[in-house]
XYZ file of C-alpha atoms in Angstrom:
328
model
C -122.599 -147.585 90.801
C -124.832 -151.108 91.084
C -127.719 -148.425 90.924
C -126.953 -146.473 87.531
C -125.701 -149.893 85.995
C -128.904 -151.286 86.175
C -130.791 -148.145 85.336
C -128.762 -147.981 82.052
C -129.006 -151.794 81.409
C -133.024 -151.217 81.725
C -132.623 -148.303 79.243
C -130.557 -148.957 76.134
C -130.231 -153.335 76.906
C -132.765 -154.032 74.577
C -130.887 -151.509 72.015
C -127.153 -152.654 72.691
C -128.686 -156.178 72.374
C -129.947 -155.356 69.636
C -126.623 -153.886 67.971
C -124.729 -156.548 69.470
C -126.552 -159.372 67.466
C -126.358 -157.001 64.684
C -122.634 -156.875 64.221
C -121.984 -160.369 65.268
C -124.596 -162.120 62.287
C -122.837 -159.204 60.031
C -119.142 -161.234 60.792
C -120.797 -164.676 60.419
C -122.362 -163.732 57.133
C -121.589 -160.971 55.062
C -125.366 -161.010 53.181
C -127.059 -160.216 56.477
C -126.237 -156.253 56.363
C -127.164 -156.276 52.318
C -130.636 -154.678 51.360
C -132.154 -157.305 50.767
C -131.976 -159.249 53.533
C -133.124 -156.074 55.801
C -136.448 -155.451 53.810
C -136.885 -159.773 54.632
C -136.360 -159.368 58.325
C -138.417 -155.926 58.453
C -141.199 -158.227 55.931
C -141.379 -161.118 58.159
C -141.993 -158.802 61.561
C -144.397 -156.738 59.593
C -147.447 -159.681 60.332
C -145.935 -159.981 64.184
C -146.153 -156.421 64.772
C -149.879 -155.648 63.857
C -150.437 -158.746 66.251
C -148.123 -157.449 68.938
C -149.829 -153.829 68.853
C -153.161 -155.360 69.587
C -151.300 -157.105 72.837
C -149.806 -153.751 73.390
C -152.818 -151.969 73.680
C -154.105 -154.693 75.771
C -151.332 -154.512 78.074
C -152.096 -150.532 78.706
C -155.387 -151.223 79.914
C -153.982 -153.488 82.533
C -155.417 -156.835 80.486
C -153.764 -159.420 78.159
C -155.183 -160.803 75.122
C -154.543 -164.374 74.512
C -156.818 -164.968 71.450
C -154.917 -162.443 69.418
C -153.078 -165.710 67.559
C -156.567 -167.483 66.697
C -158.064 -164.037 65.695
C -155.208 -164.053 62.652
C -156.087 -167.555 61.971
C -159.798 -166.851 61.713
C -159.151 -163.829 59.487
C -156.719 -165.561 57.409
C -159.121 -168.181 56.065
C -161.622 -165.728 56.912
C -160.489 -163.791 53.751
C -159.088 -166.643 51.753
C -162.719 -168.021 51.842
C -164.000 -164.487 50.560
C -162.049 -164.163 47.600
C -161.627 -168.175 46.510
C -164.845 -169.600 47.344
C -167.397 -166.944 47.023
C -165.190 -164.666 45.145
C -165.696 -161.185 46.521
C -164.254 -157.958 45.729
C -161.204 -156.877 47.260
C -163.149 -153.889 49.857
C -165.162 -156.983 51.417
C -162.479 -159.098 51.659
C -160.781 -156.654 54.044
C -163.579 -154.843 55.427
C -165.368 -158.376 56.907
C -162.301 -159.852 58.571
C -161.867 -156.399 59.956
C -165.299 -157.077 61.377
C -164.210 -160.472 62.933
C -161.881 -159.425 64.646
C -163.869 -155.946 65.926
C -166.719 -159.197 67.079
C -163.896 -160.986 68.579
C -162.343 -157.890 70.359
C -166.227 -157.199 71.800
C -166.798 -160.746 73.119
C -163.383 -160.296 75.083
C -164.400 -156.963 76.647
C -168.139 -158.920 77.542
C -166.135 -161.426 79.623
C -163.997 -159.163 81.138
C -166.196 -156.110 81.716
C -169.596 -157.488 82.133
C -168.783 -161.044 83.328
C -165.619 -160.074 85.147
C -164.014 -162.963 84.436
C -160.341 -163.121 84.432
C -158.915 -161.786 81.480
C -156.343 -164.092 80.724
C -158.803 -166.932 81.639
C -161.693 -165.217 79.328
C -158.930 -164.095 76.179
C -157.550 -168.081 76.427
C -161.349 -169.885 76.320
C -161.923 -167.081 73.370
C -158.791 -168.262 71.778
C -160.210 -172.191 72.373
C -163.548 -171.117 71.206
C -162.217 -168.987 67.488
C -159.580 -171.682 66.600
C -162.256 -174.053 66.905
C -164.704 -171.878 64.852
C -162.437 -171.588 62.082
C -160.880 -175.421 61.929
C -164.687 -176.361 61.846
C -165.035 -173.352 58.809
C -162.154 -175.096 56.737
C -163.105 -178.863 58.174
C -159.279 -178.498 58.702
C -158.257 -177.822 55.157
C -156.314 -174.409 54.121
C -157.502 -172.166 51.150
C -156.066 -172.175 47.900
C -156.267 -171.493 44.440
C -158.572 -174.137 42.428
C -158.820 -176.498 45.450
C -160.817 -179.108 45.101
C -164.162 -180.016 47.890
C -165.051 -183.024 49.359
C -167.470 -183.217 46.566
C -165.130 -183.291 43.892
C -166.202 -179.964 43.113
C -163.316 -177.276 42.467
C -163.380 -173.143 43.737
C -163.823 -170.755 41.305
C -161.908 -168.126 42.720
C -158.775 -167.064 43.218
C -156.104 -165.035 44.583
C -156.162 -161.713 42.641
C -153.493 -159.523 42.268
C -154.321 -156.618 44.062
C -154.968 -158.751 47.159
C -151.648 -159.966 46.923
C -149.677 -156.847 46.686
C -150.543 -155.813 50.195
C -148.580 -158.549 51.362
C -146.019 -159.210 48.309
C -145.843 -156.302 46.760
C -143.501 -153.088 46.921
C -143.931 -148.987 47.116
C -140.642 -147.213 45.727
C -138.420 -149.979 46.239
C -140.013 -150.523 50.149
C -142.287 -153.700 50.655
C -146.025 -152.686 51.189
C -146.348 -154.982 54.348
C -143.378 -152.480 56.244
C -144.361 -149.294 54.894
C -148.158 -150.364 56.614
C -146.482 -151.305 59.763
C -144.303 -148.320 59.930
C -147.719 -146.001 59.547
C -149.004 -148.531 62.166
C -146.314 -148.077 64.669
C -146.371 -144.340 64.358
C -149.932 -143.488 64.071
C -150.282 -145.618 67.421
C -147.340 -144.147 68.785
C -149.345 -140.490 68.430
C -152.437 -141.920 69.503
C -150.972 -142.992 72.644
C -148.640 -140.109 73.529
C -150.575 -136.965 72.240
C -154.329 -137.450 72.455
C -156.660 -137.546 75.355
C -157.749 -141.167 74.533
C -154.386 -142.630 74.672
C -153.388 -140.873 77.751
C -157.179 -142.430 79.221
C -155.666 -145.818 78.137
C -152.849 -145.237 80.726
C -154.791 -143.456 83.437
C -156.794 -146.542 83.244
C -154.358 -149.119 83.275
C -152.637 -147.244 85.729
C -155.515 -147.128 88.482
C -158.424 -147.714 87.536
C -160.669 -146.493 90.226
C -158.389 -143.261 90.420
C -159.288 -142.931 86.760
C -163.452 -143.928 87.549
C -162.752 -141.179 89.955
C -161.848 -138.489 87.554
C -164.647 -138.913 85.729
C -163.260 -141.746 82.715
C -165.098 -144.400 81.666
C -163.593 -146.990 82.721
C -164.836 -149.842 81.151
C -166.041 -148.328 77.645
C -162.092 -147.345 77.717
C -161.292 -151.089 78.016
C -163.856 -152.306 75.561
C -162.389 -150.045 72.806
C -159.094 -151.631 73.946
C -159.993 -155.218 73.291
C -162.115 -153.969 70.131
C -158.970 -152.574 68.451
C -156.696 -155.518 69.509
C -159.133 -157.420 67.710
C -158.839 -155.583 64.787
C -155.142 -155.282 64.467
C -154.642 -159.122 64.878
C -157.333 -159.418 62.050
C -155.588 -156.912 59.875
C -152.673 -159.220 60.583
C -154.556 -162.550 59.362
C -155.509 -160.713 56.105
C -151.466 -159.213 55.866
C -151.048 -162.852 56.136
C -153.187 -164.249 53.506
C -151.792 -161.816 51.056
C -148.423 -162.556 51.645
C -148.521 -166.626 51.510
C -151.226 -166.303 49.062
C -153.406 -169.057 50.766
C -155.688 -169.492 53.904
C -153.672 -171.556 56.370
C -155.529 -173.053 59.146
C -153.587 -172.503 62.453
C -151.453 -169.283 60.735
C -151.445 -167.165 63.801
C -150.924 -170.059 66.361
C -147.262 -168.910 66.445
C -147.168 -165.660 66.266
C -148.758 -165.366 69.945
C -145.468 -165.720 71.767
C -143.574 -163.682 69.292
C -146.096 -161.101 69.982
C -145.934 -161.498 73.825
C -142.215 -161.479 73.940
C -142.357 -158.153 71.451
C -144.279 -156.506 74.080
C -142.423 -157.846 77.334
C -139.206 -156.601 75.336
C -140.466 -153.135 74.945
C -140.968 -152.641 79.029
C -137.203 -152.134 78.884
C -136.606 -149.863 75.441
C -135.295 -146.772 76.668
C -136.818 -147.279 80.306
C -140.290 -147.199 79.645
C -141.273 -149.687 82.046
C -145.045 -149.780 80.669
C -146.426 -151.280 77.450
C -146.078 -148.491 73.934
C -145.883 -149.434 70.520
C -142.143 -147.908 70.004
C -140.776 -150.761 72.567
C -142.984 -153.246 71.207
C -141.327 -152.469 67.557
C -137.387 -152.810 68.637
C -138.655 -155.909 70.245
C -140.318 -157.554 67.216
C -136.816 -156.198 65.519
C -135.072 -158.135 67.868
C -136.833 -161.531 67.491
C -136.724 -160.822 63.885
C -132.911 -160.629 63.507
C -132.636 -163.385 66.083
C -134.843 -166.162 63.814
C -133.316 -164.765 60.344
C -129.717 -165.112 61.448
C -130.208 -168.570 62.717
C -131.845 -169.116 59.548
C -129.048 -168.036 57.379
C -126.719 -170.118 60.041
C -128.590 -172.955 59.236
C -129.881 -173.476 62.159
C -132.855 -176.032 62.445
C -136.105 -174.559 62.701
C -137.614 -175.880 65.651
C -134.987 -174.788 67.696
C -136.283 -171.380 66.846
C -139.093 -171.861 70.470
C -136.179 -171.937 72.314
C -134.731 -168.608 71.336
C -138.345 -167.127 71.642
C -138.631 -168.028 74.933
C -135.111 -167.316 75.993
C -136.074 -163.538 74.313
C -139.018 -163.636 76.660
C -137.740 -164.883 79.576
C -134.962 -162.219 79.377
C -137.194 -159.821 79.271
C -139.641 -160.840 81.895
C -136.520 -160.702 84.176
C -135.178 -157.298 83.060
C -138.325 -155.712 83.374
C -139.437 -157.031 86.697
C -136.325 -156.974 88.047
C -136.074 -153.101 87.384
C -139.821 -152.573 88.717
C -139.672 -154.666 92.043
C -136.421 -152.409 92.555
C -138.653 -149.115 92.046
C -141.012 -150.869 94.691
C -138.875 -151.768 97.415
Protein backbone atom coordinates (compact mmCIF):
# COMPACT_ATOMS: atom_id res chain seq x y z
CA UNK A 1 0.00 0.00 0.00
CA UNK A 2 3.14 2.52 1.13
CA UNK A 3 4.42 1.29 -2.40
CA UNK A 4 1.44 2.31 -4.85
CA UNK A 5 0.87 5.52 -2.61
CA UNK A 6 3.99 6.84 -3.49
CA UNK A 7 3.97 5.63 -7.05
CA UNK A 8 0.67 7.58 -7.54
CA UNK A 9 1.87 10.64 -5.50
CA UNK A 10 5.02 10.67 -8.08
CA UNK A 11 2.45 10.44 -10.94
CA UNK A 12 -0.52 12.80 -10.78
CA UNK A 13 1.14 15.13 -7.36
CA UNK A 14 2.23 17.69 -9.51
CA UNK A 15 -1.42 17.54 -11.28
CA UNK A 16 -3.65 17.23 -8.02
CA UNK A 17 -1.36 20.07 -6.76
CA UNK A 18 -2.01 21.70 -9.35
CA UNK A 19 -5.99 21.39 -9.16
CA UNK A 20 -5.82 21.79 -5.59
CA UNK A 21 -4.39 25.43 -5.77
CA UNK A 22 -6.75 25.81 -8.54
CA UNK A 23 -9.98 25.47 -6.66
CA UNK A 24 -8.76 26.96 -3.49
CA UNK A 25 -7.57 30.71 -5.30
CA UNK A 26 -11.10 30.10 -7.26
CA UNK A 27 -12.95 30.32 -3.40
CA UNK A 28 -10.62 33.17 -2.30
CA UNK A 29 -11.35 35.16 -5.40
CA UNK A 30 -13.95 34.68 -7.74
CA UNK A 31 -11.88 36.67 -10.83
CA UNK A 32 -9.17 34.02 -10.77
CA UNK A 33 -11.26 31.31 -12.93
CA UNK A 34 -12.53 34.40 -15.39
CA UNK A 35 -10.81 34.57 -18.93
CA UNK A 36 -8.98 37.01 -18.39
CA UNK A 37 -7.07 36.28 -15.69
CA UNK A 38 -6.13 32.69 -17.36
CA UNK A 39 -4.70 34.25 -20.67
CA UNK A 40 -2.44 36.62 -17.71
CA UNK A 41 -1.16 33.60 -15.90
CA UNK A 42 -0.66 31.52 -19.29
CA UNK A 43 1.09 35.33 -20.63
CA UNK A 44 3.35 35.69 -17.78
CA UNK A 45 4.73 31.77 -18.03
CA UNK A 46 4.94 32.19 -21.73
CA UNK A 47 8.75 34.12 -21.24
CA UNK A 48 9.58 31.30 -18.32
CA UNK A 49 8.80 28.51 -20.49
CA UNK A 50 11.04 29.25 -23.62
CA UNK A 51 13.75 29.69 -20.78
CA UNK A 52 12.80 26.51 -18.98
CA UNK A 53 12.85 24.41 -22.39
CA UNK A 54 16.40 25.44 -22.99
CA UNK A 55 17.15 23.96 -19.21
CA UNK A 56 15.07 21.07 -20.26
CA UNK A 57 16.98 20.14 -23.05
CA UNK A 58 20.00 20.67 -21.03
CA UNK A 59 18.88 18.44 -18.42
CA UNK A 60 18.42 15.43 -21.16
CA UNK A 61 21.87 15.54 -22.07
CA UNK A 62 22.85 14.95 -18.51
CA UNK A 63 24.13 18.90 -18.14
CA UNK A 64 22.56 22.06 -16.60
CA UNK A 65 22.66 25.41 -17.98
CA UNK A 66 23.09 28.15 -15.56
CA UNK A 67 23.57 31.13 -17.97
CA UNK A 68 20.17 30.60 -19.48
CA UNK A 69 18.92 33.84 -17.15
CA UNK A 70 21.88 36.21 -18.45
CA UNK A 71 21.37 34.86 -22.06
CA UNK A 72 17.59 36.62 -21.83
CA UNK A 73 19.17 39.60 -20.38
CA UNK A 74 21.74 39.91 -23.14
CA UNK A 75 19.07 39.39 -25.80
CA UNK A 76 16.70 41.66 -24.24
CA UNK A 77 18.85 44.78 -24.58
CA UNK A 78 20.41 42.92 -27.24
CA UNK A 79 17.26 43.72 -29.35
CA UNK A 80 16.14 46.86 -27.62
CA UNK A 81 19.55 48.30 -28.81
CA UNK A 82 18.70 47.06 -32.49
CA UNK A 83 15.56 48.67 -32.97
CA UNK A 84 16.08 52.09 -30.62
CA UNK A 85 19.54 52.95 -31.18
CA UNK A 86 20.49 51.81 -34.56
CA UNK A 87 17.00 51.28 -35.66
CA UNK A 88 16.88 48.03 -37.57
CA UNK A 89 14.22 46.20 -39.21
CA UNK A 90 12.18 43.88 -37.40
CA UNK A 91 13.98 40.31 -39.25
CA UNK A 92 17.43 41.58 -37.66
CA UNK A 93 16.16 42.40 -34.59
CA UNK A 94 15.15 38.76 -34.05
CA UNK A 95 17.43 36.99 -36.21
CA UNK A 96 20.82 38.58 -34.25
CA UNK A 97 19.73 37.88 -30.69
CA UNK A 98 18.87 34.49 -32.03
CA UNK A 99 22.54 34.46 -32.92
CA UNK A 100 23.63 35.44 -29.32
CA UNK A 101 22.27 33.13 -27.82
CA UNK A 102 23.28 30.18 -30.64
CA UNK A 103 27.25 31.99 -29.64
CA UNK A 104 26.38 31.66 -26.10
CA UNK A 105 24.95 28.04 -26.36
CA UNK A 106 28.51 27.15 -28.40
CA UNK A 107 30.86 28.67 -25.79
CA UNK A 108 28.97 26.41 -23.14
CA UNK A 109 29.40 23.20 -25.17
CA UNK A 110 33.49 24.46 -25.65
CA UNK A 111 33.81 24.32 -21.85
CA UNK A 112 32.08 21.36 -21.35
CA UNK A 113 33.05 19.24 -24.36
CA UNK A 114 36.44 20.41 -25.25
CA UNK A 115 37.63 21.81 -21.88
CA UNK A 116 35.68 19.33 -19.79
CA UNK A 117 35.06 21.54 -17.30
CA UNK A 118 32.20 21.06 -15.04
CA UNK A 119 29.13 22.07 -16.49
CA UNK A 120 27.51 23.76 -13.83
CA UNK A 121 30.91 25.39 -12.98
CA UNK A 122 31.46 26.37 -16.90
CA UNK A 123 27.30 27.46 -17.52
CA UNK A 124 27.72 29.74 -13.99
CA UNK A 125 31.31 31.63 -15.09
CA UNK A 126 29.32 31.97 -18.67
CA UNK A 127 26.45 33.42 -16.82
CA UNK A 128 29.24 35.85 -14.80
CA UNK A 129 30.94 36.51 -18.02
CA UNK A 130 27.29 37.55 -20.41
CA UNK A 131 25.69 39.59 -17.52
CA UNK A 132 28.79 41.39 -17.40
CA UNK A 133 28.95 41.80 -21.24
CA UNK A 134 25.67 43.25 -21.42
CA UNK A 135 25.69 45.68 -18.07
CA UNK A 136 29.00 46.98 -19.73
CA UNK A 137 26.72 47.21 -23.35
CA UNK A 138 24.00 49.42 -21.51
CA UNK A 139 26.79 51.07 -18.92
CA UNK A 140 23.89 49.83 -16.67
CA UNK A 141 21.07 51.78 -18.20
CA UNK A 142 17.83 49.92 -19.79
CA UNK A 143 16.51 50.75 -23.37
CA UNK A 144 13.75 52.88 -24.08
CA UNK A 145 11.95 54.96 -26.29
CA UNK A 146 13.70 58.56 -26.88
CA UNK A 147 16.22 58.00 -24.04
CA UNK A 148 18.54 60.32 -23.67
CA UNK A 149 22.90 59.45 -23.71
CA UNK A 150 25.39 60.55 -21.56
CA UNK A 151 25.98 63.08 -24.19
CA UNK A 152 22.82 64.69 -24.05
CA UNK A 153 22.12 63.19 -27.22
CA UNK A 154 18.57 61.39 -27.59
CA UNK A 155 17.82 57.71 -29.73
CA UNK A 156 16.13 57.93 -32.71
CA UNK A 157 14.40 54.84 -32.63
CA UNK A 158 11.79 53.27 -31.25
CA UNK A 159 9.64 50.49 -30.35
CA UNK A 160 7.56 49.67 -33.48
CA UNK A 161 4.49 48.04 -33.53
CA UNK A 162 5.03 44.93 -35.05
CA UNK A 163 7.83 44.22 -32.56
CA UNK A 164 5.50 44.68 -29.93
CA UNK A 165 2.73 42.44 -30.92
CA UNK A 166 4.81 39.35 -30.43
CA UNK A 167 4.79 40.03 -26.93
CA UNK A 168 1.46 42.27 -26.46
CA UNK A 169 -0.46 41.41 -29.00
CA UNK A 170 -3.36 38.76 -29.65
CA UNK A 171 -4.35 35.93 -32.48
CA UNK A 172 -8.27 35.22 -32.38
CA UNK A 173 -8.82 36.36 -29.02
CA UNK A 174 -5.41 34.15 -27.73
CA UNK A 175 -2.25 36.28 -26.75
CA UNK A 176 0.63 35.81 -29.35
CA UNK A 177 3.26 35.12 -26.53
CA UNK A 178 0.98 31.59 -25.51
CA UNK A 179 -0.03 30.58 -28.82
CA UNK A 180 4.22 30.66 -29.52
CA UNK A 181 4.79 28.75 -26.42
CA UNK A 182 2.10 26.28 -27.01
CA UNK A 183 3.81 25.54 -30.72
CA UNK A 184 7.02 25.55 -28.56
CA UNK A 185 5.97 23.01 -26.09
CA UNK A 186 4.56 20.73 -28.71
CA UNK A 187 6.95 20.93 -31.50
CA UNK A 188 9.64 20.00 -28.71
CA UNK A 189 7.47 17.55 -27.29
CA UNK A 190 7.61 15.67 -31.03
CA UNK A 191 11.10 16.35 -31.39
CA UNK A 192 11.88 14.56 -28.33
CA UNK A 193 9.46 11.62 -28.42
CA UNK A 194 9.26 10.74 -32.23
CA UNK A 195 12.52 11.51 -34.01
CA UNK A 196 15.85 9.85 -33.93
CA UNK A 197 17.56 13.05 -32.60
CA UNK A 198 15.47 13.40 -29.60
CA UNK A 199 15.60 9.83 -28.69
CA UNK A 200 19.89 10.42 -29.20
CA UNK A 201 19.32 13.24 -26.61
CA UNK A 202 18.18 10.53 -24.10
CA UNK A 203 20.45 7.68 -25.11
CA UNK A 204 23.02 10.21 -24.36
CA UNK A 205 22.00 11.53 -21.23
CA UNK A 206 21.20 8.22 -20.27
CA UNK A 207 24.82 6.61 -20.72
CA UNK A 208 26.86 8.15 -22.50
CA UNK A 209 29.56 5.75 -23.33
CA UNK A 210 26.72 3.07 -24.01
CA UNK A 211 25.49 5.64 -26.50
CA UNK A 212 29.54 6.40 -27.92
CA UNK A 213 29.22 2.70 -28.15
CA UNK A 214 26.37 2.49 -30.53
CA UNK A 215 27.83 4.54 -32.77
CA UNK A 216 26.22 8.40 -31.54
CA UNK A 217 28.08 11.24 -31.39
CA UNK A 218 28.31 11.97 -28.31
CA UNK A 219 29.51 15.22 -27.92
CA UNK A 220 28.19 16.93 -31.30
CA UNK A 221 24.75 15.59 -29.59
CA UNK A 222 25.57 17.77 -26.53
CA UNK A 223 26.80 20.77 -28.41
CA UNK A 224 23.48 21.01 -30.34
CA UNK A 225 21.98 20.72 -26.83
CA UNK A 226 23.62 23.75 -25.33
CA UNK A 227 23.29 25.53 -28.90
CA UNK A 228 19.47 25.31 -28.77
CA UNK A 229 19.22 26.16 -25.00
CA UNK A 230 20.92 29.13 -26.05
CA UNK A 231 18.59 29.96 -28.47
CA UNK A 232 15.39 29.40 -26.65
CA UNK A 233 16.54 31.61 -23.66
CA UNK A 234 17.37 34.28 -26.39
CA UNK A 235 14.02 33.89 -28.05
CA UNK A 236 12.87 34.46 -24.49
CA UNK A 237 14.91 37.88 -24.00
CA UNK A 238 13.41 39.16 -27.32
CA UNK A 239 9.55 37.68 -26.04
CA UNK A 240 10.62 39.86 -23.29
CA UNK A 241 11.50 43.04 -24.89
CA UNK A 242 8.32 42.96 -26.83
CA UNK A 243 6.20 42.49 -24.09
CA UNK A 244 7.63 45.34 -21.55
CA UNK A 245 8.44 47.33 -24.52
CA UNK A 246 11.98 48.29 -23.18
CA UNK A 247 15.51 46.68 -22.74
CA UNK A 248 15.85 45.96 -19.03
CA UNK A 249 19.23 45.25 -17.81
CA UNK A 250 19.15 42.18 -15.45
CA UNK A 251 15.48 40.92 -17.12
CA UNK A 252 16.26 37.28 -17.04
CA UNK A 253 18.13 37.29 -13.62
CA UNK A 254 14.87 35.87 -12.18
CA UNK A 255 13.57 33.80 -14.33
CA UNK A 256 16.56 31.20 -13.70
CA UNK A 257 14.98 29.60 -10.67
CA UNK A 258 11.54 29.71 -12.07
CA UNK A 259 12.98 27.88 -14.91
CA UNK A 260 14.91 25.34 -12.72
CA UNK A 261 12.01 24.66 -10.49
CA UNK A 262 9.72 24.24 -13.94
CA UNK A 263 11.98 21.54 -14.89
CA UNK A 264 12.60 19.79 -11.36
CA UNK A 265 8.62 19.89 -11.25
CA UNK A 266 8.21 18.04 -14.44
CA UNK A 267 10.48 14.84 -13.10
CA UNK A 268 7.24 14.00 -11.29
CA UNK A 269 4.26 14.87 -14.07
CA UNK A 270 2.75 11.70 -14.74
CA UNK A 271 5.95 9.65 -13.56
CA UNK A 272 8.35 10.63 -15.97
CA UNK A 273 11.19 10.72 -13.77
CA UNK A 274 13.53 12.38 -16.58
CA UNK A 275 13.55 15.93 -17.95
CA UNK A 276 10.55 16.55 -21.25
CA UNK A 277 9.02 19.62 -22.15
CA UNK A 278 5.26 18.37 -21.20
CA UNK A 279 6.45 18.22 -17.31
CA UNK A 280 8.39 21.22 -17.63
CA UNK A 281 4.98 23.08 -18.91
CA UNK A 282 2.51 21.90 -15.86
CA UNK A 283 5.40 23.02 -13.81
CA UNK A 284 5.78 26.58 -15.16
CA UNK A 285 1.68 26.34 -14.80
CA UNK A 286 2.15 25.66 -11.39
CA UNK A 287 4.54 28.50 -10.38
CA UNK A 288 2.41 30.61 -12.50
CA UNK A 289 -0.88 30.15 -10.57
CA UNK A 290 1.15 30.09 -7.38
CA UNK A 291 2.74 33.95 -7.94
CA UNK A 292 -0.69 35.28 -9.62
CA UNK A 293 -2.88 34.14 -6.75
CA UNK A 294 -0.65 35.63 -4.18
CA UNK A 295 -0.74 38.54 -6.29
CA UNK A 296 -4.42 38.94 -6.40
CA UNK A 297 -4.21 38.04 -2.40
CA UNK A 298 -2.14 40.83 -2.02
CA UNK A 299 0.52 39.27 -1.04
CA UNK A 300 3.92 41.26 -0.98
CA UNK A 301 6.11 40.60 -3.73
CA UNK A 302 9.24 39.59 -2.34
CA UNK A 303 7.79 36.96 -0.54
CA UNK A 304 7.21 35.49 -3.93
CA UNK A 305 11.41 33.64 -3.53
CA UNK A 306 10.05 31.90 -0.89
CA UNK A 307 7.25 30.14 -2.68
CA UNK A 308 9.76 29.50 -5.63
CA UNK A 309 11.94 27.77 -3.63
CA UNK A 310 9.42 25.96 -1.53
CA UNK A 311 8.03 24.79 -5.36
CA UNK A 312 11.58 23.63 -5.90
CA UNK A 313 12.45 22.15 -2.95
CA UNK A 314 9.22 20.07 -3.15
CA UNK A 315 10.10 18.89 -6.08
CA UNK A 316 13.71 18.06 -5.59
CA UNK A 317 12.32 15.82 -2.76
CA UNK A 318 9.51 14.13 -4.73
CA UNK A 319 11.61 13.34 -7.47
CA UNK A 320 14.61 12.00 -5.67
CA UNK A 321 12.79 10.49 -3.24
CA UNK A 322 10.92 8.32 -5.94
CA UNK A 323 14.37 7.60 -7.84
CA UNK A 324 16.64 6.58 -4.80
CA UNK A 325 13.53 4.18 -4.12
CA UNK A 326 13.90 2.69 -7.83
CA UNK A 327 17.70 2.33 -6.80
CA UNK A 328 17.68 0.62 -3.66
Amino acid sequence: MKEKSLDFSFKYGALFIIALVIIVFSFINENFMTYDNIADILRSISIVMFVAIGVTLSQIVDGFDLSVGSTVSLSTVGAAALMVWYQQPLIIVIIVPLIIGAVIGLLNAFLIVKVRIPDLLATLAVMYIIGGVQKTYTKGFSIYNNMRFQDGTVAKGKFTPEFLWIGQGKLLGVPVPVILMLVAVIAVHIFLTYTRWGRQLYMTGGNREAARLSGISVNKIRLAAYVLSGIFAAFGGILYASRVGSGQIDAGAPLLMEAVASVFVGYSVLGAGKPNVIGTFFGAVLIGILLNGLTMLNVPYFGFDIVKGGVLVLALAITFVHLNRKKA
